[in-house]
Structure formats: C-alpha cells, structure tokens
Short mmCIF file of C-alpha atoms and ligand atoms in Angstrom, two decimals:
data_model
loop_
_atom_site.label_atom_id
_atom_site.label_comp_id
_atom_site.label_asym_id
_atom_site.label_seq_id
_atom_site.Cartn_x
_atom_site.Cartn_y
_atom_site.Cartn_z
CA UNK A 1 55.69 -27.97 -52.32
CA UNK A 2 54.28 -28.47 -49.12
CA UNK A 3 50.45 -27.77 -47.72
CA UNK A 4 51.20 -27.48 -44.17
CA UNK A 5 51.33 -24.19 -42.77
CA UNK A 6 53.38 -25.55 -39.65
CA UNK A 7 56.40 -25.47 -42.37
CA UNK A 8 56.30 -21.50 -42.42
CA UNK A 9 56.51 -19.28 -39.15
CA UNK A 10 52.78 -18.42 -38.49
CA UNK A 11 50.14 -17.40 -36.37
CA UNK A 12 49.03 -20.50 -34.46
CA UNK A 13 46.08 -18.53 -32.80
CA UNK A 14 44.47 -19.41 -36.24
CA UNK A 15 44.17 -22.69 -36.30
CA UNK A 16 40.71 -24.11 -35.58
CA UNK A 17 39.08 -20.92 -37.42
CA UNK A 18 35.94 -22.00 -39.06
CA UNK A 19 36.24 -21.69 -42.47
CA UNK A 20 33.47 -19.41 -44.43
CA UNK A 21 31.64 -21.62 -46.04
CA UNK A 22 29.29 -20.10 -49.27
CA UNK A 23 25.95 -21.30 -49.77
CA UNK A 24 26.14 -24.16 -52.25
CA UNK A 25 25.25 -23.36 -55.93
CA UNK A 26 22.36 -24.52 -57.51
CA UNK A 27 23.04 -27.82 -59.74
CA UNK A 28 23.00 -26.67 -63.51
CA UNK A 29 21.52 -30.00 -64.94
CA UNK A 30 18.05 -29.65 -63.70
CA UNK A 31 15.44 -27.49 -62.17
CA UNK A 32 17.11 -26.14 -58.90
CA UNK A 33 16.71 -22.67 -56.87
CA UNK A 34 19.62 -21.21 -54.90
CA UNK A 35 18.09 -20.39 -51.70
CA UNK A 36 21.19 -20.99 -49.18
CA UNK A 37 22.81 -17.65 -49.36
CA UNK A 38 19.73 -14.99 -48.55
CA UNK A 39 20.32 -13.86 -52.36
CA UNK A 40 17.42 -11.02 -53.27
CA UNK A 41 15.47 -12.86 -56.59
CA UNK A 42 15.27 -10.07 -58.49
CA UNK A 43 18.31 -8.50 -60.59
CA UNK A 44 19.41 -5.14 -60.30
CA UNK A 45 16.63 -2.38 -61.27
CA UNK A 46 16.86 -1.52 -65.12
CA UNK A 47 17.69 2.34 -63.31
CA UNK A 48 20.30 1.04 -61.61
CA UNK A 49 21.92 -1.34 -64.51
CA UNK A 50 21.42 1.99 -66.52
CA UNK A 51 23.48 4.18 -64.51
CA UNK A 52 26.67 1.30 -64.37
CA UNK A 53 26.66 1.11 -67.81
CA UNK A 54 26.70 5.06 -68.47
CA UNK A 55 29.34 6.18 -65.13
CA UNK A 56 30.68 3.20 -63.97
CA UNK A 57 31.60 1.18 -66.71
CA UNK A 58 34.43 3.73 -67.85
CA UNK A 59 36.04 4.43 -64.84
CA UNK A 60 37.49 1.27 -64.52
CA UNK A 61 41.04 2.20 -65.21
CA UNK A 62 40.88 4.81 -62.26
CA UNK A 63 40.90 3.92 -58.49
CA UNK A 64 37.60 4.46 -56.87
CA UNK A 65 37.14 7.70 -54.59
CA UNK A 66 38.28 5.96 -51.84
CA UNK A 67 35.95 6.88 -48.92
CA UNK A 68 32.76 7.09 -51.57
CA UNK A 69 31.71 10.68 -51.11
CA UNK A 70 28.96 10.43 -53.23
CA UNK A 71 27.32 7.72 -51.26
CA UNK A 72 28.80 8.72 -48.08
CA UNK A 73 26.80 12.04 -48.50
CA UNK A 74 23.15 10.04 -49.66
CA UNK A 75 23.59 8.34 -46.60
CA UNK A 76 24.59 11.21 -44.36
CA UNK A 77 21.37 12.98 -45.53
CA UNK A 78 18.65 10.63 -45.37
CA UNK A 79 19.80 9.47 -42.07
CA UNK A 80 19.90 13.27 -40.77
CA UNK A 81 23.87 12.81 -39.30
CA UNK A 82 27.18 13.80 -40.50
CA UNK A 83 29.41 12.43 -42.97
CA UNK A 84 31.79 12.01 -39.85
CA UNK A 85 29.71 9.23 -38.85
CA UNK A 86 29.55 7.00 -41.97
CA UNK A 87 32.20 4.72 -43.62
CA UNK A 88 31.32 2.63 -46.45
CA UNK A 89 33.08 -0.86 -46.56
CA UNK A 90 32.97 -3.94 -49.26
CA UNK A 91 29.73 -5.15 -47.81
CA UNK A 92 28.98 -4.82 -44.48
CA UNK A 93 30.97 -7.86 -43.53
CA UNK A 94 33.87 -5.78 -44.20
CA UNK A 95 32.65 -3.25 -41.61
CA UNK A 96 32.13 -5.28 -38.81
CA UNK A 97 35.84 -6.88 -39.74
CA UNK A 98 36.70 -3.21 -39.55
CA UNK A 99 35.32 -2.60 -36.50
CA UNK A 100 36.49 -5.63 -34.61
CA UNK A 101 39.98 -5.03 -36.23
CA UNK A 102 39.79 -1.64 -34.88
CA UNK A 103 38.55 -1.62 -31.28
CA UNK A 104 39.50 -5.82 -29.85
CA UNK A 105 42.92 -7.88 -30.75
CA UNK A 106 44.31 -10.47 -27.84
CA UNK A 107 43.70 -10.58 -24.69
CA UNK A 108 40.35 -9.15 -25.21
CA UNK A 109 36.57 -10.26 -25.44
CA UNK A 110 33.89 -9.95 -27.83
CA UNK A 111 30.35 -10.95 -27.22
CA UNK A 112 27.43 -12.23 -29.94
CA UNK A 113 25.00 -14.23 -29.79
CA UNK A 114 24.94 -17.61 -31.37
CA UNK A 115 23.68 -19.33 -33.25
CA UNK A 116 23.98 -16.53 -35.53
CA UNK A 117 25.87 -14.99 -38.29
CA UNK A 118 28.83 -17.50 -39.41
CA UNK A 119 31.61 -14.55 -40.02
CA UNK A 120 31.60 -13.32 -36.71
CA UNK A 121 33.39 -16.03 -35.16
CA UNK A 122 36.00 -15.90 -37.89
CA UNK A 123 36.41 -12.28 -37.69
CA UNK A 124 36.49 -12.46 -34.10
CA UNK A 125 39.49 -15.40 -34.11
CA UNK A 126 40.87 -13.59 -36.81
CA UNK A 127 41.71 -10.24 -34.79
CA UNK A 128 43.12 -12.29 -32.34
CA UNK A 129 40.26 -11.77 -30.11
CA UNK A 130 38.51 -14.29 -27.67
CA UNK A 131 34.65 -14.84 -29.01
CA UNK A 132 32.59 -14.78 -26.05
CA UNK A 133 29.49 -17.05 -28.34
CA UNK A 134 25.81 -16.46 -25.77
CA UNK A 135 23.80 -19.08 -26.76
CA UNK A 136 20.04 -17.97 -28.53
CA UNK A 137 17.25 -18.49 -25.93
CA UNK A 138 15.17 -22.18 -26.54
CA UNK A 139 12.90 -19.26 -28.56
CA UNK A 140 16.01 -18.97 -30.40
CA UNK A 141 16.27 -15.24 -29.90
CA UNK A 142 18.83 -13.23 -28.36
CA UNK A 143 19.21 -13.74 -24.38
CA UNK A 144 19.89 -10.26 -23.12
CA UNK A 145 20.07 -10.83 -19.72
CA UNK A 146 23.29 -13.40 -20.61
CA UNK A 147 24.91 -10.95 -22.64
CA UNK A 148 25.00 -8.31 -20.40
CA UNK A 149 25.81 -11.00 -17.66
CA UNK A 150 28.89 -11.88 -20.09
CA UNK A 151 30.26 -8.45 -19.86
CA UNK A 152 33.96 -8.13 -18.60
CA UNK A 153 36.81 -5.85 -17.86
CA UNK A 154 38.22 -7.59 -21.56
CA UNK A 155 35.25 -7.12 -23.37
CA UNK A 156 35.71 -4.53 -26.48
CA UNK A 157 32.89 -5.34 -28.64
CA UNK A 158 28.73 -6.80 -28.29
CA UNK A 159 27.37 -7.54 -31.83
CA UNK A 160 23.52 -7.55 -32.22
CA UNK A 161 22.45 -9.43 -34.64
CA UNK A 162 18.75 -7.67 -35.76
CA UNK A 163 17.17 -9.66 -37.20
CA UNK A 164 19.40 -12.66 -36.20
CA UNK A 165 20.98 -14.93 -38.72
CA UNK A 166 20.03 -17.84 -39.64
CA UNK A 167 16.99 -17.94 -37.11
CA UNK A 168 15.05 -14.82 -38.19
CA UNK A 169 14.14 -13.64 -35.02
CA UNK A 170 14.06 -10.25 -33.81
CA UNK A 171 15.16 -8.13 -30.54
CA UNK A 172 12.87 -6.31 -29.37
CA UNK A 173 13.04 -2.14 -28.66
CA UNK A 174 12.72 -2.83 -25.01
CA UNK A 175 15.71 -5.60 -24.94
CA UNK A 176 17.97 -3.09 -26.92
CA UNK A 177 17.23 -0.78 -24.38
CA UNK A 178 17.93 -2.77 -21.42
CA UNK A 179 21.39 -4.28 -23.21
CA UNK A 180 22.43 -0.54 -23.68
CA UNK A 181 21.55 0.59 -20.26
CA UNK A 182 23.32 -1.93 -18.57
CA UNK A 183 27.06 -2.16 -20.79
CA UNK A 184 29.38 0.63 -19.60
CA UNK A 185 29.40 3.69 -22.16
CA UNK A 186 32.63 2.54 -23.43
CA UNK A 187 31.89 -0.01 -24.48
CA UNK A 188 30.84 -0.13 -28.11
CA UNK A 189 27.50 -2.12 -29.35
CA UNK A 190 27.14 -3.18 -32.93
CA UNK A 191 23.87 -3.55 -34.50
CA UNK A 192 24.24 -6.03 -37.66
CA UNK A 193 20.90 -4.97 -39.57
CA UNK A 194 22.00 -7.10 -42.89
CA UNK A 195 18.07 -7.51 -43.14
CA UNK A 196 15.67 -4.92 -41.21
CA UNK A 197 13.99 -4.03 -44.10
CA UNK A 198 12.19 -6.87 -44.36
CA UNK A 199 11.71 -7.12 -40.36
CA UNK A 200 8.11 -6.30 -39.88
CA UNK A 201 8.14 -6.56 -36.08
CA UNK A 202 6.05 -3.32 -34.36
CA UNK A 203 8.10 -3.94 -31.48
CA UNK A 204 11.53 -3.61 -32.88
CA UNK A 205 13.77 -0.86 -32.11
CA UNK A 206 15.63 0.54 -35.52
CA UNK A 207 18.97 0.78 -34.36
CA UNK A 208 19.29 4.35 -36.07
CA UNK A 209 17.11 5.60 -33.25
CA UNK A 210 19.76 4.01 -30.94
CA UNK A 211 22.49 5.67 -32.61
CA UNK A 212 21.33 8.91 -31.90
CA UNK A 213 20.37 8.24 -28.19
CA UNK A 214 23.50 5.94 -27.43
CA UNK A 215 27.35 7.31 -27.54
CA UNK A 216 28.22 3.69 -27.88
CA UNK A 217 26.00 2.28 -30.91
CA UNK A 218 27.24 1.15 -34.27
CA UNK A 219 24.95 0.39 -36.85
CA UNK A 220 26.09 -1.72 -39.84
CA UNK A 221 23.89 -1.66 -42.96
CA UNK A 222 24.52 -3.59 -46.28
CA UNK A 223 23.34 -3.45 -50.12
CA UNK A 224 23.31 -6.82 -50.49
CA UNK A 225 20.02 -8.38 -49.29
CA UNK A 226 17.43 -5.67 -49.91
CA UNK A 227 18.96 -3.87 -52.87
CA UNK A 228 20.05 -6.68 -54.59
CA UNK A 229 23.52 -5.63 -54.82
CA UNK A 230 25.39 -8.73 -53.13
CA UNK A 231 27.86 -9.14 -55.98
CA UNK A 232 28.91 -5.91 -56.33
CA UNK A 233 30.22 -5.44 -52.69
CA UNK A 234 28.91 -2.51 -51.12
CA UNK A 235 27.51 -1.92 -47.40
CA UNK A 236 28.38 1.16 -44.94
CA UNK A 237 28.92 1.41 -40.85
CA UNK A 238 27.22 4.49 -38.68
CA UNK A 239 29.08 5.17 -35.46
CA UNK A 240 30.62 7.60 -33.32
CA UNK A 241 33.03 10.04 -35.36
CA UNK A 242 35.96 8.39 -33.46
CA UNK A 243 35.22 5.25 -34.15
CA UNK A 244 34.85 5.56 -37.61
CA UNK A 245 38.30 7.24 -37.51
CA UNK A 246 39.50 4.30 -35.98
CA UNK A 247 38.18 1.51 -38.33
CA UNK A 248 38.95 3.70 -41.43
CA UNK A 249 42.69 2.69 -40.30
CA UNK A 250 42.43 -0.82 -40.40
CA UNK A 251 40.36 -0.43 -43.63
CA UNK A 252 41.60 -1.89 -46.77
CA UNK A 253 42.26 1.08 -49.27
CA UNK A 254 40.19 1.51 -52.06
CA UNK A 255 38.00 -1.73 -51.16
CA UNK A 256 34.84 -0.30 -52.88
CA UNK A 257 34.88 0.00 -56.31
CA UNK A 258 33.26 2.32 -58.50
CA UNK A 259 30.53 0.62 -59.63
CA UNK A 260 29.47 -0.52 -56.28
CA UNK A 261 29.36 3.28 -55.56
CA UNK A 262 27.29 4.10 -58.32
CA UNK A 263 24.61 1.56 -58.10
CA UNK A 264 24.02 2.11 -54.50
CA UNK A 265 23.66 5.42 -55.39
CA UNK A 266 21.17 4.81 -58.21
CA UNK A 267 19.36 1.99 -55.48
CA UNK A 268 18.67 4.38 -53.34
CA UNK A 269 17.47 6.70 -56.24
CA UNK A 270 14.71 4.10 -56.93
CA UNK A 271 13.86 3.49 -53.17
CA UNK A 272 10.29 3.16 -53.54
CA UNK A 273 10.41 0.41 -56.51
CA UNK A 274 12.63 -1.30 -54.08
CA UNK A 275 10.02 -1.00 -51.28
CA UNK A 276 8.05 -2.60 -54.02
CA UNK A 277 10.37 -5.49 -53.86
CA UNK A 278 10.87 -6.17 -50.74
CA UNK A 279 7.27 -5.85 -49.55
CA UNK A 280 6.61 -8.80 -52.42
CA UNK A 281 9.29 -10.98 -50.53
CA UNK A 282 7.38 -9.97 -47.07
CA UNK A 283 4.25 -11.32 -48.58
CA UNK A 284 6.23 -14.54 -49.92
CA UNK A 285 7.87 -15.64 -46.45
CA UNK A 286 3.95 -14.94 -44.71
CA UNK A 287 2.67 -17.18 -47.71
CA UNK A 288 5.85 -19.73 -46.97
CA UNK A 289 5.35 -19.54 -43.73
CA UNK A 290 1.58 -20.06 -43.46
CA UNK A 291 1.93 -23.33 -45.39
CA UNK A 292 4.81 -24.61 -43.96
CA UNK A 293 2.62 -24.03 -40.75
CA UNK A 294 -0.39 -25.58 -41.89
CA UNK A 295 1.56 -28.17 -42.21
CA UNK A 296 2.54 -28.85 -38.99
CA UNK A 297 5.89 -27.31 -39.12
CA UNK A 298 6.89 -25.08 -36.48
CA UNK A 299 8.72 -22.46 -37.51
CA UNK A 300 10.12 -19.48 -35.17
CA UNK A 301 8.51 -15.75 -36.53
CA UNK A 302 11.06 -14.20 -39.18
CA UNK A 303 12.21 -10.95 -39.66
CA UNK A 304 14.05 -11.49 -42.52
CA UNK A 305 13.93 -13.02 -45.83
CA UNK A 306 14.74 -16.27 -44.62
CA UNK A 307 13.67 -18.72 -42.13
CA UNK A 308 14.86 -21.16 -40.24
CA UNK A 309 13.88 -24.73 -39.59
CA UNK A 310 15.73 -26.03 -36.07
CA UNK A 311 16.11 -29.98 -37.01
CA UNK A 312 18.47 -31.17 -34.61
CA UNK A 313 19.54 -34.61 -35.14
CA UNK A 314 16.90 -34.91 -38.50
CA UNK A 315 18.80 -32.14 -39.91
CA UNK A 316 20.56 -34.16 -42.43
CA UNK A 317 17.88 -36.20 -43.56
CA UNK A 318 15.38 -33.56 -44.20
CA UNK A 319 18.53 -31.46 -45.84
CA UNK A 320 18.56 -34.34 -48.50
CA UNK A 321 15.42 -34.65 -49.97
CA UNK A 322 15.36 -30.72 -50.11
CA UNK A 323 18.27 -30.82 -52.19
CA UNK A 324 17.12 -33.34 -54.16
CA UNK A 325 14.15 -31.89 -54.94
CA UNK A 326 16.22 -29.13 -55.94
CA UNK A 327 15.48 -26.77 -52.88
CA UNK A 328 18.95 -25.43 -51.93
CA UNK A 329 19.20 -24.55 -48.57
CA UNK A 330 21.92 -23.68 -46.03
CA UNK A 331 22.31 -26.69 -43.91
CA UNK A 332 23.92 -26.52 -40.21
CA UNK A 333 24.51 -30.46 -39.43
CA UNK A 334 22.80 -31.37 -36.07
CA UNK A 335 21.18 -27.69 -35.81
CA UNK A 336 18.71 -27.04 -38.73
CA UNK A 337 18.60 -25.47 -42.04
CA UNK A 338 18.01 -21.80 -42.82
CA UNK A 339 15.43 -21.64 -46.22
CA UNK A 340 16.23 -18.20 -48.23
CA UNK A 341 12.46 -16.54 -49.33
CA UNK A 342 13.23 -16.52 -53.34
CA UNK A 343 11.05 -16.32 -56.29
CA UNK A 344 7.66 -17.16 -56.35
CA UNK A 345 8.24 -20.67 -58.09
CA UNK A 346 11.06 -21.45 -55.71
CA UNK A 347 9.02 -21.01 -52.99
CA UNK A 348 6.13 -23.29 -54.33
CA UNK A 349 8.43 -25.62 -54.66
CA UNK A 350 9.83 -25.52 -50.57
CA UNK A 351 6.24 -25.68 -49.87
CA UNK A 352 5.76 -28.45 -51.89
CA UNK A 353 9.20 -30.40 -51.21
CA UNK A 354 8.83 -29.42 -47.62
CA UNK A 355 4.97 -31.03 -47.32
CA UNK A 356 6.71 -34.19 -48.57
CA UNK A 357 9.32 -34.38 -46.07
CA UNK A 358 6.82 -34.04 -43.18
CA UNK A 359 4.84 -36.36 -43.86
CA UNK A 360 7.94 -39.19 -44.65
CA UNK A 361 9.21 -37.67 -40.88
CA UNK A 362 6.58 -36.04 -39.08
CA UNK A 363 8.84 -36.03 -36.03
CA UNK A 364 10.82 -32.92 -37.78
CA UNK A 365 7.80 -31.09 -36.58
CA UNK A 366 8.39 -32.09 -32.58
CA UNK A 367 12.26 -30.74 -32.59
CA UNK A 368 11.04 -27.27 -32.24
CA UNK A 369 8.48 -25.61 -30.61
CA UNK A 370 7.97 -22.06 -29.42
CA UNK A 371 8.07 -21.77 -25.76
CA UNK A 372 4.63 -19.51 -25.48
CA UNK A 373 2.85 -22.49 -27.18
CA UNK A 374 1.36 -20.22 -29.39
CA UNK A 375 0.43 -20.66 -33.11
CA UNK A 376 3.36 -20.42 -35.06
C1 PLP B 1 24.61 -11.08 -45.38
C2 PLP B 1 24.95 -10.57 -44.03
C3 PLP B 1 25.83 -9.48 -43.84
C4 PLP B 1 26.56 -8.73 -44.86
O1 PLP B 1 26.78 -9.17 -46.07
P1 PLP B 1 27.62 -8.25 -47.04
O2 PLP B 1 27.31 -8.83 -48.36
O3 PLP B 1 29.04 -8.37 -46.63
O4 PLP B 1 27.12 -6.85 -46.88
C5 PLP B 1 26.05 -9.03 -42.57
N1 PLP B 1 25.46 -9.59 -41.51
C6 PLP B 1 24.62 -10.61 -41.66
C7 PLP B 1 23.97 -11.16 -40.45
C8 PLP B 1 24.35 -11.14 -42.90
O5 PLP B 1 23.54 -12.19 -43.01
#
C-alpha cells in the first residue's frame, strides 16, 4: 500500500491545495460551545422538523427531483424572476464550485478577495484555474479599486464576498456599483451572500437588485447560516439563464436530497419565525460586540453572525486560553480568529473568556485598529 500520490499518474496542478479544514468540535468532557464554523444555535423549527418527518422521511428509497422544482419555484417567486435563473446546489459551496467549474479551467484567472472565504482558493486550484487572491484593505474590507485593477484578458470569474468571511465586513452599494461598471459585461461577478441576512448595513447593496440591473451578476444564497439547515446541504445560485445552463453541466446529479428540499421549503414557509431568529443573533453580536469593545478590543463592524478578531503574531496565544476556556473558535495562525455569535450562554462566556485574555495581553488590543479612528 502506498500513500504517495506520485505512485499513480495524476494531476500535479493539485499539489499545494489547501486542504478544507472544518471548524474543530467542541470537547465532549466539559462545558464547551462550538463557535468555529458560523453554525445557527437554534435547531431546525418544530414546522420544519414536522414536514421531514411526514414527506421526506419516506422518500428515501427514490432519487430526489433532481433540479428541486418545488424549491426552485419558492425561490423563483419571491425573488420575482424565472425558474431559468435559479439552480439549487448542495449548499452554496457547491454552487460557486459549479460556477467556477463551469465558466474558468487553466490558463485562466479568477479574482476574490482575501482574506476571505477558505473554499475559494481550493475551488479555484481545483478547476485548474489561477486564483488571482486581492488582499482586504488595512479596514479589512474589500479593495475595489485593486480588483478591478486585477482584471485581465484571462480573467473568467470576480467573487464578492458580502458580507466577507471571516472579517464581517461589508461592501458597500456604491463599491458594487463601481466594481460592476468598470469589469467588461462578460465577465461574470459572483456575489457570495452566505450571511446577508444578518448584515444590517443601510449602505449595502442586496445583490438581487444587482442581478436585475447587471447581465453579468450571480448571486449565491445558502440555507445553512440563517435557516439553520447546514447539515442537510441545501443552498441555490441566481444568474443569467445561460449560465445556469452552463453550471447545471458540471453539476453533480442528484446532489440535493429530498429532505434538504423539503425543509427549505418548509424554512421559508416559517420566514417570519426565522426573522425572529436571526434578529435575536443581530442583537447578540451588538451585545458581543459592545463588551468586547468596552473592553478595549477593537473589533472591525460585522455583518454577519460572526466576528473577527485580527491578532497577528498573538493569534495563537489568545486562541489558547479561548479554547481552554471552552470558547471554540476558528483560528487563522499569524492572522486572527473569527468568533461565531452562538447562544446566549456561549456568548457570555466569549465575553467573559475574552475580558480575561485582555487584560493577561492587553497588546491584542493594539494589532488592529480601524483606519477612521473611530469608535469601534
Ligand atoms: C458558509 C459559507 C458558504 C456556504 O456554505 P454551504 O453550507 O455550502 O451553503 C458560502 N460562502 C461563505 C462565505 C460561507 O461562509
């Protein structure tokens, strides 16, 4: 048996991809909270475990309606376009794998910002495409003008990353604007809105409205964060008609089961005790937040339900007493450490561990500040 891949004919463009890495679970021998992976607290809606158990749960010997009429058509419908336009993929990971499978390969370019999402640069290697990676601005948000500056003849794809993971920051209507006006129409722009319901920014552009002002714009949408749904695998693209052609060729049949159909379906049947939800976890990341600032953290504005603390060198050392005081985070060595807004006891407790940690390192505070100098 051997473990090296050089022993097999293979695709040596791989090597060097980054591999996924989950957030860590939380230990089962004492009081920890699982806060590394952007997980929504609360389980599934008693509506929405209802309806599994009575259509899903018998179905299971049949293959799923592959393209997922019945939420294609929901989605269709409450965002007023055709059911052309929407494709519904294993979360939306799987769409933007779709997309970049479908439109870049080698010899050609595509642009994201980063630090941000971890998948895109293994998606991107893993098409055989060049990332073009635009590093975040020292506010840590997307640098527009350098993304549009980073715009070749090669370049097939410019993922937006609203609001940006793991920093929580937000791009603004005016800077989606001035990013679409400048790329050439054919080129296509992907809007990765994993978590705008939770972005609370007056400023910020819904990418929907793009869509439908733009020939170019792809929005990707998941289940996962604000529904609740991550385990069951279920998120959906919007895009041109031909470009949903397109990635529906490179899709993997059948990827979305039944009961991820039906529960998005029943989620979006109990929207407004979902709003309920997520404007709870809004007030929980402003309480967070407001502590952690009080004190003395800095901590960039979040548009998510998540936040970000940008540790450089200390990263490490503050990562450790978080997880052993049972906070677990998503640690980037040398970068910072992105805090998931969970229940309301998990959160007490980030407060509290996090109080600790400044006051054993105040310098954690000094690695990071916004460059208006204003409050937060
Ligand atoms: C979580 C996340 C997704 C999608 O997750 P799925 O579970 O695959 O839908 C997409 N983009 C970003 C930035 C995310 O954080």
């Amino acid at each position: 048996m051997t473990s090296d891949i050089t022993a097999f004919r293979h695709r040596a463009d791989l090597a060097g991809i980054p591999v996924y890495r989950q957030g860590k679970p939380a230990p089962t021998d004492r009081r920890a909270f699982k806060l590394s992976s952007n997980e929504n607290p609360y389980g599934p809606l008693p509506s929405v475990v209802e309806a599994i158990e009575r259509g899903a749960l018998g179905t299971i010997n049949r293959y799923p309606d592959m393209h997922g009429w019945k939420v294609v058509d929901r989605i269709a419908a409450q965002y007023g376009v055709d059911a052309s336009n929407v494709i519904l993929g294993a979360g939306s990971s799987e769409i933007i794998t779709e997309l970049v499978n479908a439109l870049a390969g080698p010899g050609t370019e595509v642009i994201y910002p980063w630090r941000s999402f971890e998948a895109y640069p293994i998606i991107v290697r893993g098409s055989g495409a060049t990332p073009v990676q635009v590093p975040l601005t020292a506010d840590l948000r997307h640098d527009i003008p350098a993304m549009i500056a980073a715009v070749t003849d090669r370049t097939r794809l410019i993922i937006v990353n609203n609001p940006n993971n793991p920093t929580g920051t937000t791009v603004s209507r005016e800077e989606a604007e001035r990013l679409l006006e400048a790329v050439p129409k054919d080129v296509v722009v992907l809007f990765d809105e994993a978590y705008f319901q939770f972005n609370t920014d007056p400023d910020t552009e819904v990418a929907m409205d793009l869509f439908r002002r733009y020939p170019n714009v792809v929005v990707a949408h998941t289940f996962s964060k604000a529904y609740g749904l991550a385990g069951l695998r279920i998120g959906y693209g919007i895009g041109p008609a031909a470009v949903v052609d397109e990635m529906s060729k490179v899709a993997l049949p059948f990827a979305v089961s039944d009961v991820a159909q039906t529960a998005a379906v029943a989620s979006l049947d109990a929207q407004s005790e979902l709003d309920d939800r997520v404007r709870d976890l809004i007030a929980e990341r402003a309480r967070v937040l407001g502590a952690l600032r009080g004190q003395g953290w800095h901590v960039p504005d979040s548009g998510a339900n998540f936040f970000w603390l940008q540790l450089g060198d200390l990263t490490d050392r503050v990562a450790e007493r978080l997880t052993e005081a049972g906070v677990i985070a998503r640690v980037f060595s040398g970068d910072g450490i992105r805090i998931s807004i969970g229940s309301h006891e998990a959160n007490d407790l980030v407060i509290e561990t996090c109080a600790a940690a400044i006051e054993a390192l105040p310098e954690a505070a000094k690695q990071w500040a916004p460059a208006d100098g204003d409050a937060r």
